[in-house]
Amino acid sequence: MPGVPCGASYQALPLAYALVLSWLLLLVHAEFSQKPAKLPLVGRKPFLAAWNAPLDLCTVKYNMNISLDLFHISGSPRAVHTGQDVTIFYPNRLGYYPFYTEQGEAVNGGLPQNCSLEAHLSKASKDIAHFIPSEDFQGLAVIDWEYWRPQWNRNWQKKDIYRQRSRELVSRAYINVTEDQIEELARLRFEKSAMAFMQGTLELGTRARPKGLWGFYLYPDCHNYNVHMHNYSGYCPMQESVRNDELLWLWNSSTALFPAMAIRKCHMDSIRNLHFCQNRVLESLRLASMTSMPYELPTFVYTRLGYRDEAMAFLTQKDLIHTIGESAALGAAGFVIWGDLNLTSSRQNCSRVRTFLNYRLGQYITNVTRAAEVCSEYLCQSNGRCVRKDPRASHFLHLSRTSYRIHSNRNGTFTITGWHSQHELQQLSERFHCHCYEGYEGERCESVEPTHTADDEDRGPQSSAESVGSALVLVEIASCTSLLIRRHMQHLPSLVLLTLAGLCSSAALPPTAAPLFAKPFVVIWNAPIYRCDELRVRLDMDVFQAITTPAKVPNQTLTLFYKNRIGRFPYTDPKTLTQYNGGIPQKGDLNASLQKATKEFNQYIPSSASCGALATYMTSTLNKYVVNVTTATELCSDLLCRGNGRCVRKSYDSDDYLHLNINSFNIQKIDGLYKVFGKPSKTDLTAWADKFTCQCYGDKKCVAQIPSGFEYRERSVTGLLTVLLAAYLL
């Protein structure tokens, strides 16, 4: 159903309908302003090993003690235990979670819109106090709610009951409504209530136990389960990445992400398992950088001792590398081993688990966690974790077999002997780079930088301004922020970040500033591509009006001023209470800040395979789309608004886009130039007139009107479009 306009007030922004295209090349995964990593839970351990299986039952039932000293933190999922470092909340342990049983019986109302949120949070508060009694809790708090998903379109198959019951609820409440209206109302009410339950529960947890890391098990999910497909690549379907972007409210409420990777025995040792796991971790890392937090959310990957379809068939050495090893190399904060009661259902099973821990699994965990420490100590001064330079490369954080020996003490502990060679350290620096912890920066995390917290950032639009690869906030939008929609698109090893400024409906749109470059819609490239240049892989940049970088390079069309590049920003470090530049604005030296800012204004304004994949994507998909949409905006402006304004949706929340009709136009690249052949039909113009109106430039007059007759010339497109505004979109 049509949304309600946000109100009569409207803030006209000079560049409010531009688009910022910011590429995060996962090849380097360390662009100039990457958010820092959150400090590890345990000391300076860059890759944490956590245990979350009911192994205590082996002691209770068979008097068989199994050591978990191998793990940095641990906890049993059994309800009899409280005060553990790893606490998992199943549906019956946290508030009044609404769901339907397999028999279709409603529990706690069945639907989130049918259950009292207030009553749920009241009970959840008591449950948190029971299972995590210490207010100083500094572990993992994982909520496992899997009966329904908060997005309507993701409740398929068995979860479709939540859509069916939601429709029935609306049908009983209203008369004389169409099926489409029922569908829309049911969707809106379900999603609003689901969001309130999940977001409210996380906020309750983070308030009650603020030092713990809170998140939902299996979130984010890449939905790359089609492992049986021919030529399976493991990439997250683009639609699923877009849906994950729509869950920004969830990532903003979380303090950690807990994706899961359960692999099947039928694909044992297969490259498919690697592709499956790799892309799930990369998707989590992508989303971890999108939030309003000043650091990237830590990713803890849930995995298992055995295969999904055979719990007691334990992972092979190769599949341990595909799961745990891949997670470490990509930059995850750690992993959690989960298991169910099958592990302890018999004395024999307990004995097999102990043997696996004392040998194959224990040796591998010891190997990869120590290797991560060695790399962190050598490359990052123990102030950051090592991350692959090329995320698709086959480089792992493993101790060299020629330099190290790992000895099992047969009691769950291990002894490491040996020392690394200079050649091995050199290989680390060639294959990995540092992702610095909060408070540190530089190629080797050698520089100390006071950290910011969520309190400084207010969890608002400005918080993303310090991150390239999440959102570049150049203009603060004061109105209608609740209507903004965020879209990120992932393809191959590269990440396209598309941030679209929102539009607000009103009876008459106010004028807007004259467009840059005399174009209604322009695109600027703003991301570091030096690595591809070094690898001599040419990227087709012809469709961009300007090519810029967030690096400290002067005389660019687009210049980003980060906190350390403009003036003297006064603030107080909330952790140390150290005051910088006066601590608070009223104590800061404005003249000194402006003098420094003036100098800075004058200064700044006077893997080969991954690059190849990016180049292919640009030439095959991105550039043609850029040409399409920017040509369409020009045509609509010229024909509907007489060139005196830009076309704007009549309904801000519609699914209408300014695209060239493929039946009327053809885009080709000839002699290095993109050319658009064709002209809009009367049907095309009528569709635009029905769905779009005109927003006039400055004092120009324009009325959305279909021209009585027109002839439009063939046009060449070169460096056509520009991007200049990134608004933080909720």
mmCIF file of N, CA and C in Angstrom, residues 156 171 221 229 235 435 450 537 589 653:
data_model
loop_
_atom_site.group_PDB
_atom_site.id
_atom_site.type_symbol
_atom_site.label_atom_id
_atom_site.label_comp_id
_atom_site.label_asym_id
_atom_site.label_seq_id
_atom_site.Cartn_x
_atom_site.Cartn_y
_atom_site.Cartn_z
ATOM 1 N N TRP A 156 9.889 -18.879 3.616
ATOM 2 C CA TRP A 156 9.411 -19.832 2.622
ATOM 3 C C TRP A 156 9.324 -21.230 3.235
ATOM 4 N N SER A 171 -7.315 -10.487 7.489
ATOM 5 C CA SER A 171 -8.625 -10.769 6.880
ATOM 6 C C SER A 171 -9.746 -10.673 7.903
ATOM 7 N N ASP A 221 22.932 -14.652 7.009
ATOM 8 C CA ASP A 221 22.886 -15.885 6.222
ATOM 9 C C ASP A 221 23.058 -15.528 4.751
ATOM 10 N N MET A 229 24.687 -27.629 -7.332
ATOM 11 C CA MET A 229 24.646 -27.090 -8.692
ATOM 12 C C MET A 229 25.968 -27.302 -9.417
ATOM 13 N N TYR A 235 28.957 -18.047 -4.327
ATOM 14 C CA TYR A 235 28.614 -16.638 -4.151
ATOM 15 C C TYR A 235 27.206 -16.481 -3.600
ATOM 16 N N HIS A 435 44.626 -5.748 9.912
ATOM 17 C CA HIS A 435 43.388 -5.047 10.243
ATOM 18 C C HIS A 435 43.537 -4.632 11.701
ATOM 19 N N PRO A 450 43.477 7.661 19.362
ATOM 20 C CA PRO A 450 42.382 7.530 20.328
ATOM 21 C C PRO A 450 41.132 7.006 19.649
ATOM 22 N N VAL A 537 46.107 -4.478 -14.358
ATOM 23 C CA VAL A 537 44.774 -4.883 -14.811
ATOM 24 C C VAL A 537 43.972 -3.613 -15.057
ATOM 25 N N ASP A 589 39.841 25.424 20.723
ATOM 26 C CA ASP A 589 40.357 26.670 20.152
ATOM 27 C C ASP A 589 39.859 26.774 18.715
ATOM 28 N N ASP A 653 8.051 5.377 -2.193
ATOM 29 C CA ASP A 653 8.307 3.977 -1.867
ATOM 30 C C ASP A 653 7.855 3.012 -2.957
#
